[in-house]
Tab-separated table of C-alpha atoms in Angstrom:
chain	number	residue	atom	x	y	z
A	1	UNK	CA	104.736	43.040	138.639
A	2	UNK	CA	107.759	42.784	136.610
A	3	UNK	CA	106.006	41.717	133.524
A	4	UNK	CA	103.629	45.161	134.181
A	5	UNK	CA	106.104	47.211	134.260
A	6	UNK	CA	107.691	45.568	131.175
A	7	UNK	CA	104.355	46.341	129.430
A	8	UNK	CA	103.718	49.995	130.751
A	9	UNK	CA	107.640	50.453	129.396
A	10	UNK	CA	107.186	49.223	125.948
A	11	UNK	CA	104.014	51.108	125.546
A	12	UNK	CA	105.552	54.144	126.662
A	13	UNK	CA	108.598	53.543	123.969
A	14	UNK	CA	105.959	52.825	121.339
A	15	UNK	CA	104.306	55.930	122.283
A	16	UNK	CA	107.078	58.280	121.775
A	17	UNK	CA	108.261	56.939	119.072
A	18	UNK	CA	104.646	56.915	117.386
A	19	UNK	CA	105.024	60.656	118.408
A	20	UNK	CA	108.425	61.205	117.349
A	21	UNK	CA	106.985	59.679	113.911
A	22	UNK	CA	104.452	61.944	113.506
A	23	UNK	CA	105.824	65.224	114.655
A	24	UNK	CA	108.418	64.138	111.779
A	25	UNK	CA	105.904	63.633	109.154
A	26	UNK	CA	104.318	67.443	110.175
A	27	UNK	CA	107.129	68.886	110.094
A	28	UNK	CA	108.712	68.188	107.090
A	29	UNK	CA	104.977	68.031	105.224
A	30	UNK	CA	104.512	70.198	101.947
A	31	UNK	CA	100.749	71.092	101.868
A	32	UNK	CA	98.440	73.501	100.230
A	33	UNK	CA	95.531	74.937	102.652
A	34	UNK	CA	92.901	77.557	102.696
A	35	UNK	CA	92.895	78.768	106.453
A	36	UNK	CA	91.134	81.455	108.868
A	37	UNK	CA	93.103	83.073	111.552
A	38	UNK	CA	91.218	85.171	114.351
A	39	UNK	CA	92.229	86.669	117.385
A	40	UNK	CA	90.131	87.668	120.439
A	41	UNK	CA	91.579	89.869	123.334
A	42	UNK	CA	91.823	93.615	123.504
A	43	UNK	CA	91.540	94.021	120.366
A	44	UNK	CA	90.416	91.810	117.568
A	45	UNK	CA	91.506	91.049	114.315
A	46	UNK	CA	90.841	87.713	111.526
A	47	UNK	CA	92.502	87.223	108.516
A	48	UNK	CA	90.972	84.472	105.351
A	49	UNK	CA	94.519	83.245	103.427
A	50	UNK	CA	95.751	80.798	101.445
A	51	UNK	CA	99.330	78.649	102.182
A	52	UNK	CA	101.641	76.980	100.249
A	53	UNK	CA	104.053	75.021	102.569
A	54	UNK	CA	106.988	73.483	102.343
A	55	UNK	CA	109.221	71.617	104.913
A	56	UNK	CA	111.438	75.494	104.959
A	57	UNK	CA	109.565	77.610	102.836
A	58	UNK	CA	106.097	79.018	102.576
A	59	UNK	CA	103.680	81.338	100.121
A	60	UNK	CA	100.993	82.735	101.829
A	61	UNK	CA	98.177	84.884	100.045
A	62	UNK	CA	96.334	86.895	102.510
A	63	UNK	CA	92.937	87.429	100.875
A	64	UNK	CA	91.514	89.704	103.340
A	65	UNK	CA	91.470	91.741	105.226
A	66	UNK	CA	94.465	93.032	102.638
A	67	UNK	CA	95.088	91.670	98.822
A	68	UNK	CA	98.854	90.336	100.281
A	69	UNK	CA	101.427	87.519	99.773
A	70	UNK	CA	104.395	87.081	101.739
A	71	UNK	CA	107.040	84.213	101.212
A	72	UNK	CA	110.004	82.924	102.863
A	73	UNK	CA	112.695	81.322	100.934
A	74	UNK	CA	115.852	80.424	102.571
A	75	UNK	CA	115.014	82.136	105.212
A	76	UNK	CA	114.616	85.447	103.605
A	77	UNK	CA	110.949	87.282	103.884
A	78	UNK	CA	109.773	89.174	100.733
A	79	UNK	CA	106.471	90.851	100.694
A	80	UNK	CA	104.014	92.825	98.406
A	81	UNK	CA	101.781	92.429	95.653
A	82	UNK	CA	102.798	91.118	91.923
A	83	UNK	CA	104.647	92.679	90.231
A	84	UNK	CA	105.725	94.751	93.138
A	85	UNK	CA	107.831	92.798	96.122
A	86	UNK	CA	110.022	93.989	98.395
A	87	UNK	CA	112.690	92.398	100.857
A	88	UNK	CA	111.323	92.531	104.318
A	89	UNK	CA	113.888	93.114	107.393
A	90	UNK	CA	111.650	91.857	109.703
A	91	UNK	CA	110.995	87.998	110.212
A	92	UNK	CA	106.788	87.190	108.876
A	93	UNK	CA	105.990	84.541	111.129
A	94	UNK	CA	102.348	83.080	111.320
A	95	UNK	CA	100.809	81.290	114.044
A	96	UNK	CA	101.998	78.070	112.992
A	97	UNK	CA	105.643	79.206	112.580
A	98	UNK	CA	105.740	80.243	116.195
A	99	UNK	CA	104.571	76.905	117.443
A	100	UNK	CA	107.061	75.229	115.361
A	101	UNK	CA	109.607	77.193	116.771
A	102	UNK	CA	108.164	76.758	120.356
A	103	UNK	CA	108.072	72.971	119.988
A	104	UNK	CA	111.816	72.635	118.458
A	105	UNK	CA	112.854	74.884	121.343
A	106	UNK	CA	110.414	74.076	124.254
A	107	UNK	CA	109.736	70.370	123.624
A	108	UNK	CA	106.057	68.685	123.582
A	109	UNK	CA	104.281	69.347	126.943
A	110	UNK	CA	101.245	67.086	126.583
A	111	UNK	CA	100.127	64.476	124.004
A	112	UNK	CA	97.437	62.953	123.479
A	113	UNK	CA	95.674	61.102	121.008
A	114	UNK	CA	91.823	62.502	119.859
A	115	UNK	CA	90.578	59.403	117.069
A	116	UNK	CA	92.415	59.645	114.251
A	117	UNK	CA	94.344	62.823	114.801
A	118	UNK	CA	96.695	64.137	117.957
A	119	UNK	CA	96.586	67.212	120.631
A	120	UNK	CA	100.123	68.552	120.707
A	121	UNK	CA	100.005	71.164	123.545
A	122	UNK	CA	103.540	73.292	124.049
A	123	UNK	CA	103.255	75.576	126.833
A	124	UNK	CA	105.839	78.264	125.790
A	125	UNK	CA	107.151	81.866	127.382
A	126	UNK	CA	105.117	82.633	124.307
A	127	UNK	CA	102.610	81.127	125.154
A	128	UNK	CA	100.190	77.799	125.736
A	129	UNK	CA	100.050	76.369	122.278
A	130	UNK	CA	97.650	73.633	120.957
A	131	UNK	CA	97.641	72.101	117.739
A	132	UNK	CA	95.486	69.439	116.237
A	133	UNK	CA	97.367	67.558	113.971
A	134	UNK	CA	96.289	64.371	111.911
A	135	UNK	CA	98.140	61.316	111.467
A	136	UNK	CA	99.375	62.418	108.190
A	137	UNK	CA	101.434	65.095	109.547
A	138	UNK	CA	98.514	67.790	108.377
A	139	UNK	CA	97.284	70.734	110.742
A	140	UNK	CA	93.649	71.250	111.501
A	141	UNK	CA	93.898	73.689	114.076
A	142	UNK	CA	96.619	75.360	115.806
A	143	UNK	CA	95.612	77.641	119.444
A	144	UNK	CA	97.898	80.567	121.312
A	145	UNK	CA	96.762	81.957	124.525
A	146	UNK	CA	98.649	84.355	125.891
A	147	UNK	CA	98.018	87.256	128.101
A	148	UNK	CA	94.260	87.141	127.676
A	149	UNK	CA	95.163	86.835	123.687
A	150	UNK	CA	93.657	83.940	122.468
A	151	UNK	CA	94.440	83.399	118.578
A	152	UNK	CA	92.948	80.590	116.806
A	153	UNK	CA	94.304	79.243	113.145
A	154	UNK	CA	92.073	77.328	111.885
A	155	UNK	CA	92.529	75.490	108.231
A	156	UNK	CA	88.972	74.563	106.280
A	157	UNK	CA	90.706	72.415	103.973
A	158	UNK	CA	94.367	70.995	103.685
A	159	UNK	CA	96.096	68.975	101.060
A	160	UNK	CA	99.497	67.590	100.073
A	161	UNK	CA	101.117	70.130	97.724
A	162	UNK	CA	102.858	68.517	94.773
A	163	UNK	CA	104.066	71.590	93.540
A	164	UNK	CA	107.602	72.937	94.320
A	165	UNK	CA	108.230	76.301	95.705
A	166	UNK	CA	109.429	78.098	92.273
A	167	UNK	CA	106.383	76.717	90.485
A	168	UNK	CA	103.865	78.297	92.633
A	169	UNK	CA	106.187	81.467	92.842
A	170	UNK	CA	106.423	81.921	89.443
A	171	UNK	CA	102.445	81.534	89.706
A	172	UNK	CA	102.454	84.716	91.634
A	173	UNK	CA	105.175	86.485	90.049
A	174	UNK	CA	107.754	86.410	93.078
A	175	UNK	CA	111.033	86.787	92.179
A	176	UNK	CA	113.836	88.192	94.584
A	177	UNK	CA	112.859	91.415	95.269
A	178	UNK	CA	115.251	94.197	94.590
A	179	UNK	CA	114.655	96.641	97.151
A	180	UNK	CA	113.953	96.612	100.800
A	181	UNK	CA	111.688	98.233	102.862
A	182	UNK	CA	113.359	101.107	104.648
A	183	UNK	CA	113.585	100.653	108.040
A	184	UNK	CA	116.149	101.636	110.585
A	185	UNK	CA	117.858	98.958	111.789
A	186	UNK	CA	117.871	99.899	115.490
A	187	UNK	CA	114.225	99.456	115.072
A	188	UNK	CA	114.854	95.951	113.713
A	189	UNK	CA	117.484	95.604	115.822
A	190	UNK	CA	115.037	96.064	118.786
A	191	UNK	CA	112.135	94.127	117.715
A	192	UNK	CA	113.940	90.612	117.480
A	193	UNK	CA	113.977	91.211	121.070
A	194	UNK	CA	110.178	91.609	121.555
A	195	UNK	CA	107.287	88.943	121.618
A	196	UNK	CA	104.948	91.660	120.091
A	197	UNK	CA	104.303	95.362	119.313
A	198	UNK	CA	101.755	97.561	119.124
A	199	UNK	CA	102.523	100.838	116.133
A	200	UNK	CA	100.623	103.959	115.866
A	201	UNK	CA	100.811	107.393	114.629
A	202	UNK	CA	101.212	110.653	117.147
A	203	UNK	CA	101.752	113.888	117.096
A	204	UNK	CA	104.609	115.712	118.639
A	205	UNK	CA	104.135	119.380	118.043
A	206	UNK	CA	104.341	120.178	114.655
A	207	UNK	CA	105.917	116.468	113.683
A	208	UNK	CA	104.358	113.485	113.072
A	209	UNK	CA	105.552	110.696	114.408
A	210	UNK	CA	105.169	106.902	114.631
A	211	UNK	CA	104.917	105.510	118.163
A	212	UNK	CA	105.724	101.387	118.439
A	213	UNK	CA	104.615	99.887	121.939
A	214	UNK	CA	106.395	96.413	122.803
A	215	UNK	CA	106.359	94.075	125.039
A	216	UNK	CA	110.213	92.597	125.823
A	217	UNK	CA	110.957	89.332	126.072
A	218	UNK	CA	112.028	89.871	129.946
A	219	UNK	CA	108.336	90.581	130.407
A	220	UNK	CA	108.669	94.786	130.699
A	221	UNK	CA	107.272	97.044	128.022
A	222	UNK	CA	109.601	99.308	125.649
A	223	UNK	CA	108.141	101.726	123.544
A	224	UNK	CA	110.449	103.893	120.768
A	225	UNK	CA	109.033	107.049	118.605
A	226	UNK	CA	111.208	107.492	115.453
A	227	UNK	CA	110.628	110.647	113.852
A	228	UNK	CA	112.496	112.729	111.191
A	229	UNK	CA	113.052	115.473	113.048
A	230	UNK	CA	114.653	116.307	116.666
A	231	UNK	CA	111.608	116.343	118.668
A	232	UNK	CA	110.964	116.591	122.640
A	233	UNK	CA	109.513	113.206	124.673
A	234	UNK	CA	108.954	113.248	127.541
A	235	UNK	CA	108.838	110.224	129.860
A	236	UNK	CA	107.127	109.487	133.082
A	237	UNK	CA	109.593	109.866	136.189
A	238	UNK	CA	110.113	105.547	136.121
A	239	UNK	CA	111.102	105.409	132.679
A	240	UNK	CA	114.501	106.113	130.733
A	241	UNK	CA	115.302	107.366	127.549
A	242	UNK	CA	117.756	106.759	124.892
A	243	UNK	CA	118.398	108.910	121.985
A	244	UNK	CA	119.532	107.650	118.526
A	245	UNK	CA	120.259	109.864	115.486
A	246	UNK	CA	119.853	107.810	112.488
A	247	UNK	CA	120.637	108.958	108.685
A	248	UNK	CA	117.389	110.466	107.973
A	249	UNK	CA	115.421	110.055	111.380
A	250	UNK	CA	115.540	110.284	115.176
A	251	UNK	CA	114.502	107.325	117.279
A	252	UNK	CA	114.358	107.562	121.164
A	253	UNK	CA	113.997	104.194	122.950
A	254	UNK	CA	112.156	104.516	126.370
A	255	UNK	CA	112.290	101.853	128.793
A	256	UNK	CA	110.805	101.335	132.417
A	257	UNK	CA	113.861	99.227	133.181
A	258	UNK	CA	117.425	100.223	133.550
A	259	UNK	CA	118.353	96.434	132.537
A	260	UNK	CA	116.422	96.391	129.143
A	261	UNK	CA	117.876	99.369	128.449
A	262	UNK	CA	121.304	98.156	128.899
A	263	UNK	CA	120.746	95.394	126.985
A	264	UNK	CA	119.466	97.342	123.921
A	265	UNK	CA	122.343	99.761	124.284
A	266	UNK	CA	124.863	96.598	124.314
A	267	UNK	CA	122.992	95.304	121.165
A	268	UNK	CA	122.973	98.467	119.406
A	269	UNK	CA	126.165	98.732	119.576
A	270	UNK	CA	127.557	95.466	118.651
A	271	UNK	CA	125.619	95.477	115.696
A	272	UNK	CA	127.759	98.928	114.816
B	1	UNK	CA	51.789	172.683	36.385
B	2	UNK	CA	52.613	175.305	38.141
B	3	UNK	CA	54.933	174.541	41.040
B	4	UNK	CA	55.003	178.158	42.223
B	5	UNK	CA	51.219	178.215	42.477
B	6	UNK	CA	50.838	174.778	43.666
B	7	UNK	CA	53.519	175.447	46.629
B	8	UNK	CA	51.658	178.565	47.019
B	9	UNK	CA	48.768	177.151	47.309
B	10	UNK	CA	49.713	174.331	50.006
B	11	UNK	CA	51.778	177.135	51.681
B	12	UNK	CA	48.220	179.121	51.720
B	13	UNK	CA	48.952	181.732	49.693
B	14	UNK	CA	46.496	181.267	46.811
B	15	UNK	CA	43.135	180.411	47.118
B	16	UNK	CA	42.117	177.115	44.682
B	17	UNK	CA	40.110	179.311	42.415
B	18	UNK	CA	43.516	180.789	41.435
B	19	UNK	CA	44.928	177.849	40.383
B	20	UNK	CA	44.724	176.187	36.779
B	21	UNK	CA	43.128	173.423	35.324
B	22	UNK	CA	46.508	171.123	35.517
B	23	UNK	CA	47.598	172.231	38.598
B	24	UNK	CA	43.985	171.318	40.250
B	25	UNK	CA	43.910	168.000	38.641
B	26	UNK	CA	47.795	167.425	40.297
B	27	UNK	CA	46.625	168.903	43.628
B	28	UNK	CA	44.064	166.199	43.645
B	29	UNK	CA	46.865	163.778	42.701
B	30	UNK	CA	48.732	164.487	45.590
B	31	UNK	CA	46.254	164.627	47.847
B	32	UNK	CA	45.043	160.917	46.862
B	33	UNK	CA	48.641	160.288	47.098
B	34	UNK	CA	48.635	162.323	50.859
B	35	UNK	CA	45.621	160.225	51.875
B	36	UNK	CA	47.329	156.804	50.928
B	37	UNK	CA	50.321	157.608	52.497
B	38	UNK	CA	48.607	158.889	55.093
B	39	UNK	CA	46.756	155.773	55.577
B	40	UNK	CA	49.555	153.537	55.242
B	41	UNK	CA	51.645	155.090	57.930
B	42	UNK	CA	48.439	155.580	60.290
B	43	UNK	CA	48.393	151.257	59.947
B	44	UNK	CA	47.123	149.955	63.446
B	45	UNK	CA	47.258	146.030	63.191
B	46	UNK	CA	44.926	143.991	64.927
B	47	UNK	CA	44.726	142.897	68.234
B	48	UNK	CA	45.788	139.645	67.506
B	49	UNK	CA	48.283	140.725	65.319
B	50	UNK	CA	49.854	142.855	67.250
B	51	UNK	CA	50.030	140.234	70.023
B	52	UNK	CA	51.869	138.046	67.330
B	53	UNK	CA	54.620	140.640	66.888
B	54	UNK	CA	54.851	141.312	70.252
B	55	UNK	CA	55.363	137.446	71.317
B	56	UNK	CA	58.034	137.504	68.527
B	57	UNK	CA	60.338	140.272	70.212
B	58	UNK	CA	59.118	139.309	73.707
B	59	UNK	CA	60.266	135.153	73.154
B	60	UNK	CA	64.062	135.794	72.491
B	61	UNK	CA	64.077	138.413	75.140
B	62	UNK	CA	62.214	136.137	78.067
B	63	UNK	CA	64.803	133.390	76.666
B	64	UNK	CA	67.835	135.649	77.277
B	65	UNK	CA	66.095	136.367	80.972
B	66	UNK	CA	66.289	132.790	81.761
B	67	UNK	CA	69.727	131.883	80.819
B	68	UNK	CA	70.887	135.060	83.153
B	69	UNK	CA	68.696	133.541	85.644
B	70	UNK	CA	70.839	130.495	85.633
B	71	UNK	CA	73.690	131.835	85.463
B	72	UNK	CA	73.259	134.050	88.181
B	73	UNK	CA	72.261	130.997	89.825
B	74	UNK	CA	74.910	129.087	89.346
B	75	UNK	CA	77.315	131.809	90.154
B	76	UNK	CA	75.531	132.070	93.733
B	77	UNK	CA	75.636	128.285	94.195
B	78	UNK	CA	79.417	128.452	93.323
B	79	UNK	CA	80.011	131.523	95.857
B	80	UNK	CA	78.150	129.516	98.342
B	81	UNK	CA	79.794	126.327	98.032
B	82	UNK	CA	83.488	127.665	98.071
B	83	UNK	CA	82.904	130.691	100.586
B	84	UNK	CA	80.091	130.311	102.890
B	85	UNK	CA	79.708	126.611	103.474
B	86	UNK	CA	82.562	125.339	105.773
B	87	UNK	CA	84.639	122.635	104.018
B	88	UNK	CA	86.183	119.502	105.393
B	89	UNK	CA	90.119	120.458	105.499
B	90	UNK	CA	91.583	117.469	102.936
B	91	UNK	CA	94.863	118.656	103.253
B	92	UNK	CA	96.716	116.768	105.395
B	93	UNK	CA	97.030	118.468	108.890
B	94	UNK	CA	101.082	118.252	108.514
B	95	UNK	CA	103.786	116.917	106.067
B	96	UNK	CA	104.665	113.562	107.470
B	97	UNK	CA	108.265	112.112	106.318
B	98	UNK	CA	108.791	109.659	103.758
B	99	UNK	CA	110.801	107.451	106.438
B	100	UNK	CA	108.073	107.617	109.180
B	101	UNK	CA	105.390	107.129	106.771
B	102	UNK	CA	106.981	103.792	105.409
B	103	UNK	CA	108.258	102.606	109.233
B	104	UNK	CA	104.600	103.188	109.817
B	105	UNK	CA	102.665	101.571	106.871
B	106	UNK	CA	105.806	98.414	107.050
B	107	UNK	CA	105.176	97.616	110.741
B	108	UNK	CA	101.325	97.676	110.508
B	109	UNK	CA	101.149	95.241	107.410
B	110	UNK	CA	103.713	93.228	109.305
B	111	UNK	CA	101.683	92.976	112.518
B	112	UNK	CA	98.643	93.029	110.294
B	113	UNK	CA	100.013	89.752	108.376
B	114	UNK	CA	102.133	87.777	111.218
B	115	UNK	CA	100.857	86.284	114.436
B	116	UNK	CA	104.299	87.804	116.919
B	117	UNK	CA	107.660	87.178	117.147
């Protein structure tokens, strides 16, 4: 009995450290892949792209459905086209960024081992993620499903990248961009605290506005209309509403609870 | 000759016997030359002449017909086209702000590009 339980504890240690090993190896890979990303659910949308990866930095070249390549160097975004990149003040974070950052935060919830390649599962408040990783620390598939969202990246051919980051920048004439995209920072301000957003354009007598619809991280939805000029918006009876008179725009923040509301107000104002 | 007789004569004054020798012989001079004359200016062309001239004046003129044709026809497309026949309005309905419009096209290519937060 002893000698069983001896066994079933070295295996175990083996195991994780096996796992341990291998999430290692993944996550400080450098590859080069060409990948698909789709996403079924309410609505639907697929992207083709190509990634350049490094352990903390990444080119990717969305092919379709928009000629696009977005980078992150040292933890700064820039996007655009050659020859014309901006700074972006919003964090560009694909499928398999958000399951990296799940599994450093949340931890592995299941492993297990398909032939020569292993099911990492990571079930998330963003999610239930699944990734299919071989044993050379590569991704071959990576799966989110959340809230009937089920988004699939799936890479058709991977490779070790050799290259460094500035080689295959230069390639694709990223330098640090010089401007930023113009965007009020309560909006940014508000979005870090959001799992995802929804942005359209509406009408508000004569103005034209834009309308972003977001889901909090506390699970409620918060929706904010920022518009250049002063305009009336009205709200359902549940729902509150908080003004902001930027520089050049207006934004008004509507919540359905008090509590998120608070907490944006507190935010917005520390950041002042 | 006598011009005085010979104008009398055509005016009907004198009778021919009156006149002399020279003026006779002129008198039938100038009635030859009355008779050519005559003839020349009484000229009717043939059918198929005439036809020919006619097709000469009548080709420039049927030409000058047809390029008011068109352009009367053009004119009435163009009236048509930018008066009668309603047009899509490509203006856009409203102005829309340079800082909406770039919240707007940012955020989509964002959401467009990433997978959440």
């Amino acid at each position: 009995m002893r000698r069983t339980l001896f066994l079933a504890a070295v295996v175990l240690v083996t195991s994780f450290v096996f796992a341990q090993s291998f999430i290692e190896l993944y996550l400080n890979s450098s590859y080069f892949g060409r990948r698909i990303v789709v996403e079924r659910g309410p609505t639907n949308k697929s992207r083709i792209e190509m990634v350049y990866r490094w352990p903390n930095d990444k080119i990717v070249h969305v092919l379709d459905p928009v000629f696009l390549v977005w980078a992150r160097r040292s933890g700064l975004f820039i996007m655009g086209q050659p020859n014309n990149y901006r700074n972006s003040p919003l964090e560009i974070l694909d499928l398999e960024d958000l399951f990296i950052k799940q599994l450093r935060e949340q931890g592995i919830t299941k492993l297990e081992k398909i032939d020569k390649k292993y099911k990492v599962t990571v079930d998330s408040p963003s999610g239930l993620f699944t990734a299919f990783i071989t044993e050379e620390g590569l991704p071959e598939k990576i799966v989110r499903v959340f809230n009937n969202v089920t988004t699939e990246l799936v890479y058709e051919h991977v490779e070790v990248l050799k290259e460094g980051f500035e080689e295959v920048a230069q390639r694709y004439g990223i330098k640090s961009a010089e401007e930023t995209v113009n965007l009020p920072n309560e909006i940014k301000l508000i979005l870090s605290t959001v799992n995802w957003y929804t942005v359209s354009r509406l009408k508000i007598g004569d103005e034209q506005v834009v309308m972003i619809i977001a889901n909090h991280k506390s699970g409620s939805v918060i929706k904010m209309v920022c518009s250049s000029k002063d305009v009336t918006v009205n709200t359902e009876q549940n729902e509150q509403l908080l003004r902001i008179k930027g520089k050049d725009y207006y934004l008004y923040v509507i919540a359905q609870d008090q509590s998120v509301l608070e907490q944006v107000k507190s935010l917005l104002t520390k950041e002042r | 000759m006598s011009e005085d007789k010979f104008n009398g004569f055509l005016d009907g004054e004198l009778e021919e016997e009156a006149l002399d020798e020279v003026t006779k012989s002129d008198l039938r001079l100038y009635s030859e030359a009355l008779r050519v004359f005559r003839m020349r200016y009484d000229y009717r062309p043939s059918a198929k002449l005439e036809e020919k001239i006619m097709h000469k004046f009548t080709k420039p003129r049927r030409i000058l017909w047809e390029v008011a044709m068109g352009i009367a026809v053009v004119a009435a497309a163009f009236y048509i086209t930018f008066n009668l026949v309603p047009r899509r309005n490509v203006e856009p309905v409203m102005q829309e702000s340079e800082v909406v419009s770039e919240v707007f096209d940012y955020l989509s290519l964002v959401k467009l590009v990433g997978d959440g937060f």
